[in-house]
N, CA and C atoms as an extended XYZ file, in Angstrom:
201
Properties=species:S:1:pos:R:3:atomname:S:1:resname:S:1:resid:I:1 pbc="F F F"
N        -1.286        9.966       -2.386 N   UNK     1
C        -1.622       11.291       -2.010 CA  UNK     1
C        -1.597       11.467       -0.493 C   UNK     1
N        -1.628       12.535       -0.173 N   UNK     2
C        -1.696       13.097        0.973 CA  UNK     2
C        -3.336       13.161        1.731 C   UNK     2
N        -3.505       12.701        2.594 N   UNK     3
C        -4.780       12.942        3.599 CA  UNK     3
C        -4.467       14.410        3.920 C   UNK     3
N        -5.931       14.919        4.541 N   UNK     4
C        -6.178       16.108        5.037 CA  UNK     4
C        -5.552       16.622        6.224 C   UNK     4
N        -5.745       15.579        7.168 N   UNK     5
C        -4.905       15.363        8.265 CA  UNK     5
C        -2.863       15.464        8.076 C   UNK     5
N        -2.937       14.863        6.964 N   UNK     6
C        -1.567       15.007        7.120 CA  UNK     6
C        -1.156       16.712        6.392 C   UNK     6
N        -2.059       17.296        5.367 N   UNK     7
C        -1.599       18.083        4.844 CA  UNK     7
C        -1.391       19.612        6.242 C   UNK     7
N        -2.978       19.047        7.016 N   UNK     8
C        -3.031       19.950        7.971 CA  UNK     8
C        -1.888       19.998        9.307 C   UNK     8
N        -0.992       18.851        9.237 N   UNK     9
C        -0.506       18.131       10.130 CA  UNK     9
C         1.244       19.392        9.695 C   UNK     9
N         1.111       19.151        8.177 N   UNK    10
C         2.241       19.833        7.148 CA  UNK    10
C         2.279       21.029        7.383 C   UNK    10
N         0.944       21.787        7.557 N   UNK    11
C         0.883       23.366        7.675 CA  UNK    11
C         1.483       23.563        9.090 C   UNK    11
N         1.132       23.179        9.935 N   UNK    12
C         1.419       23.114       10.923 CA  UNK    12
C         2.657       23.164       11.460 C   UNK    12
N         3.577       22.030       10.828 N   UNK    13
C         4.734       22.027       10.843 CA  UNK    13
C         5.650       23.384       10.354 C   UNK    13
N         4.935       23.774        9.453 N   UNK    14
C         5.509       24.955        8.743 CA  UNK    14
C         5.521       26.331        9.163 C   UNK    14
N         4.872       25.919       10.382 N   UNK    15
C         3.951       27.215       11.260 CA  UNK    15
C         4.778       27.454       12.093 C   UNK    15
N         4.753       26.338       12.612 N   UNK    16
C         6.016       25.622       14.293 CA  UNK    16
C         7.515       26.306       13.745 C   UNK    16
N         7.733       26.066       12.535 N   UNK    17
C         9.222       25.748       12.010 CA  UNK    17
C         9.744       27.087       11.781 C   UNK    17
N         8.638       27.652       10.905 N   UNK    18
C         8.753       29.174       10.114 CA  UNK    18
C         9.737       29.009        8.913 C   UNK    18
N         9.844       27.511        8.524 N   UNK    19
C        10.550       27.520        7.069 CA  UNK    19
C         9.980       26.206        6.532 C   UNK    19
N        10.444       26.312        5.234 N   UNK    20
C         9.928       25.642        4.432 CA  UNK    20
C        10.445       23.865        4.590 C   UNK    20
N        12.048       23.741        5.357 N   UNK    21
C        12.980       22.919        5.250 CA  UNK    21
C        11.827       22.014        6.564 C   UNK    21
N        11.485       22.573        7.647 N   UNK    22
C        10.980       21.255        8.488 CA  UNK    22
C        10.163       21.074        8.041 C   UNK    22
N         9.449       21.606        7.319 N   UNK    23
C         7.851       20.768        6.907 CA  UNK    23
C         8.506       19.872        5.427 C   UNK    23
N         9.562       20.234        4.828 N   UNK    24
C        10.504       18.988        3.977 CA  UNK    24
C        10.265       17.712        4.794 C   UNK    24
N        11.168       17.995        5.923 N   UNK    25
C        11.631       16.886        6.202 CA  UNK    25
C        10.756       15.415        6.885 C   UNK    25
N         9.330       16.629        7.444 N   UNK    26
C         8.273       15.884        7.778 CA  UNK    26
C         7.753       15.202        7.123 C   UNK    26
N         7.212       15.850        5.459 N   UNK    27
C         6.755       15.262        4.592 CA  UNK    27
C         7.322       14.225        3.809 C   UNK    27
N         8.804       14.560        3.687 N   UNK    28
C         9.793       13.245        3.445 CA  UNK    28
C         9.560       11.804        4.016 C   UNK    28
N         8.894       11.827        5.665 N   UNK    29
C         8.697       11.064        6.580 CA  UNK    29
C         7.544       10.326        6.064 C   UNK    29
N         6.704       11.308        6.031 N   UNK    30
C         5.084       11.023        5.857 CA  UNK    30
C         5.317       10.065        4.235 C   UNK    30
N         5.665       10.545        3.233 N   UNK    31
C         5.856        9.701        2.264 CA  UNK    31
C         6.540        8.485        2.026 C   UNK    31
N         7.401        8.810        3.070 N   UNK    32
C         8.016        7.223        3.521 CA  UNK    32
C         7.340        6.143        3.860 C   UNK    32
N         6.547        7.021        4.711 N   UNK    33
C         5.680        6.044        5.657 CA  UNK    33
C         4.400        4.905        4.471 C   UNK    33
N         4.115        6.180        3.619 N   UNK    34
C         3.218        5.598        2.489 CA  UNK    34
C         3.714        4.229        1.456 C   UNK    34
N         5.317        4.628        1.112 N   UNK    35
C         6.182        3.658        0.251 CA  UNK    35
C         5.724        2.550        0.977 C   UNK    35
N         5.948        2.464        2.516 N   UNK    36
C         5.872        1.343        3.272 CA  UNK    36
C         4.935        0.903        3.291 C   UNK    36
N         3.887        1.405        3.187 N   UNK    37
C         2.311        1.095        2.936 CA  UNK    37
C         2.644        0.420        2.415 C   UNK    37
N         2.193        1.205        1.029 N   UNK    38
C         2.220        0.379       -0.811 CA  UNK    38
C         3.059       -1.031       -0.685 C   UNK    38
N         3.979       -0.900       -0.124 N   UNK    39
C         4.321       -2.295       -0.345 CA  UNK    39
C         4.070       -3.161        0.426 C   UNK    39
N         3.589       -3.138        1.522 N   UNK    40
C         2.900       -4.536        2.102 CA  UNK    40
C         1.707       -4.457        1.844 C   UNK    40
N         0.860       -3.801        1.245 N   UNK    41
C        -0.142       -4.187        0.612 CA  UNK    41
C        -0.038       -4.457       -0.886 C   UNK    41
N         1.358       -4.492       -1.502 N   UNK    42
C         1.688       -5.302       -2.756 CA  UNK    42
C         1.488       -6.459       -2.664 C   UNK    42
N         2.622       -7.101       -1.642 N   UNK    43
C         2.908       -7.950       -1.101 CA  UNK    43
C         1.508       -8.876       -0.398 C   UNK    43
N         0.660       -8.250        0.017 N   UNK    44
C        -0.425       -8.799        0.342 CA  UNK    44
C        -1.102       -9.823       -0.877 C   UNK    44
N        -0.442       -8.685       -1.903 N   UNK    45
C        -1.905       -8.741       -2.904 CA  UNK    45
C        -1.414      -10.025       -3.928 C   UNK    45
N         0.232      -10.010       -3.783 N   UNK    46
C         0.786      -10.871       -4.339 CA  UNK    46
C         0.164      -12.454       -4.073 C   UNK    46
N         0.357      -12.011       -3.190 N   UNK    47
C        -0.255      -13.436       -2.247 CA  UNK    47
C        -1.677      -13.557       -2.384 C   UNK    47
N        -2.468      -12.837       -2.483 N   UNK    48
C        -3.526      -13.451       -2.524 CA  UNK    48
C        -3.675      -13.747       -3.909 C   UNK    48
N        -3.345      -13.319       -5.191 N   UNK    49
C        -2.864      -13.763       -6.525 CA  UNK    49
C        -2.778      -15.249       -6.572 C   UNK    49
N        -1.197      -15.462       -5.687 N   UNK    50
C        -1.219      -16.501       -5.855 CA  UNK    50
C        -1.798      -17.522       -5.151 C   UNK    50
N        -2.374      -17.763       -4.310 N   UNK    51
C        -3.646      -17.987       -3.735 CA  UNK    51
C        -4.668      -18.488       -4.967 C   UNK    51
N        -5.161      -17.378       -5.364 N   UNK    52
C        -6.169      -17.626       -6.134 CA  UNK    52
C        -5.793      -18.496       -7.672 C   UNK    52
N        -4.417      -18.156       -7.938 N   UNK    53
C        -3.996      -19.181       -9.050 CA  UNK    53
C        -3.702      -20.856       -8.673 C   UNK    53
N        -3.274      -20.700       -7.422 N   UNK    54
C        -3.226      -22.135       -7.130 CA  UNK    54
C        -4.601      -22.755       -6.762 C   UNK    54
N        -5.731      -22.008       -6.764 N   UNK    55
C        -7.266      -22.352       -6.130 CA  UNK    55
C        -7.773      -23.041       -8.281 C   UNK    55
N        -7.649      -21.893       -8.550 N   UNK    56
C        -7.553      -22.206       -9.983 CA  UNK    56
C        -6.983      -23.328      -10.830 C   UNK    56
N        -5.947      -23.933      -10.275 N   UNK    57
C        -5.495      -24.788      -11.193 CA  UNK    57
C        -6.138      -26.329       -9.871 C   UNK    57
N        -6.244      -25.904       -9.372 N   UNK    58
C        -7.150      -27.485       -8.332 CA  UNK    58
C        -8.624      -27.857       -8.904 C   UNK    58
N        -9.190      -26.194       -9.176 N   UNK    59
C       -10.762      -26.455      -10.021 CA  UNK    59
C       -10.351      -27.085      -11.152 C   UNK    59
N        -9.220      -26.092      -12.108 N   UNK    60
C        -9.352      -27.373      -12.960 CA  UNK    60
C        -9.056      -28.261      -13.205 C   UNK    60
N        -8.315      -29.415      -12.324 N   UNK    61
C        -7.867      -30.464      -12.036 CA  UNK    61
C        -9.283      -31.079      -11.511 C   UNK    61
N       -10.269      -30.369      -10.718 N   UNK    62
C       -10.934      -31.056      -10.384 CA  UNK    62
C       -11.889      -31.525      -12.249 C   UNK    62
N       -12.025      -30.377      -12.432 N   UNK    63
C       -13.142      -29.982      -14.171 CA  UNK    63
C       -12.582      -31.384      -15.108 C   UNK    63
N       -10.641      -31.606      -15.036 N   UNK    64
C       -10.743      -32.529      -15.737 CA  UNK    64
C       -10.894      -33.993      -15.086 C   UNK    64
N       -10.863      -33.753      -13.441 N   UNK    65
C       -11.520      -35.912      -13.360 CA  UNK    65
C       -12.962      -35.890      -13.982 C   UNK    65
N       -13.786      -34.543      -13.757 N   UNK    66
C       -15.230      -35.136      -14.159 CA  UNK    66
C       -15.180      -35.448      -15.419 C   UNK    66
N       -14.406      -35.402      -16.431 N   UNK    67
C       -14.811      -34.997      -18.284 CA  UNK    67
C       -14.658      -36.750      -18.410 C   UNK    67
């Protein structure tokens, strides 16, 4: 979604422009910018996944020396 800031950021544009096409092309931007988000915080998350699966299989490596 859109922040307030950006929507207000949008009107604005639309104000400046007096058409509908630059505040397109802004918002085109602005959503770009978000894709780019989302994915390095995929990518983050990937990783910490696997992180936590490889933490996981050491506990239980450790679980089976004690048995």
């Amino acid at each position: 979604g859109l922040s307030l800031a950006e929507i207000r950021e949008l009107n604005a544009v639309y104000a400046i422009g007096g058409s509908t096409q630059a505040m397109l092309l802004r918002l085109d931007e602005v959503l770009a910018g978000h894709l780019q988000e989302l994915d390095a915080r995929i990518g983050e998350l990937s990783d910490l996944r696997d992180d936590i699966g490889k933490y996981r299989d050491h506990i239980a490596s450790r679980i089976e020396e004690g048995q």
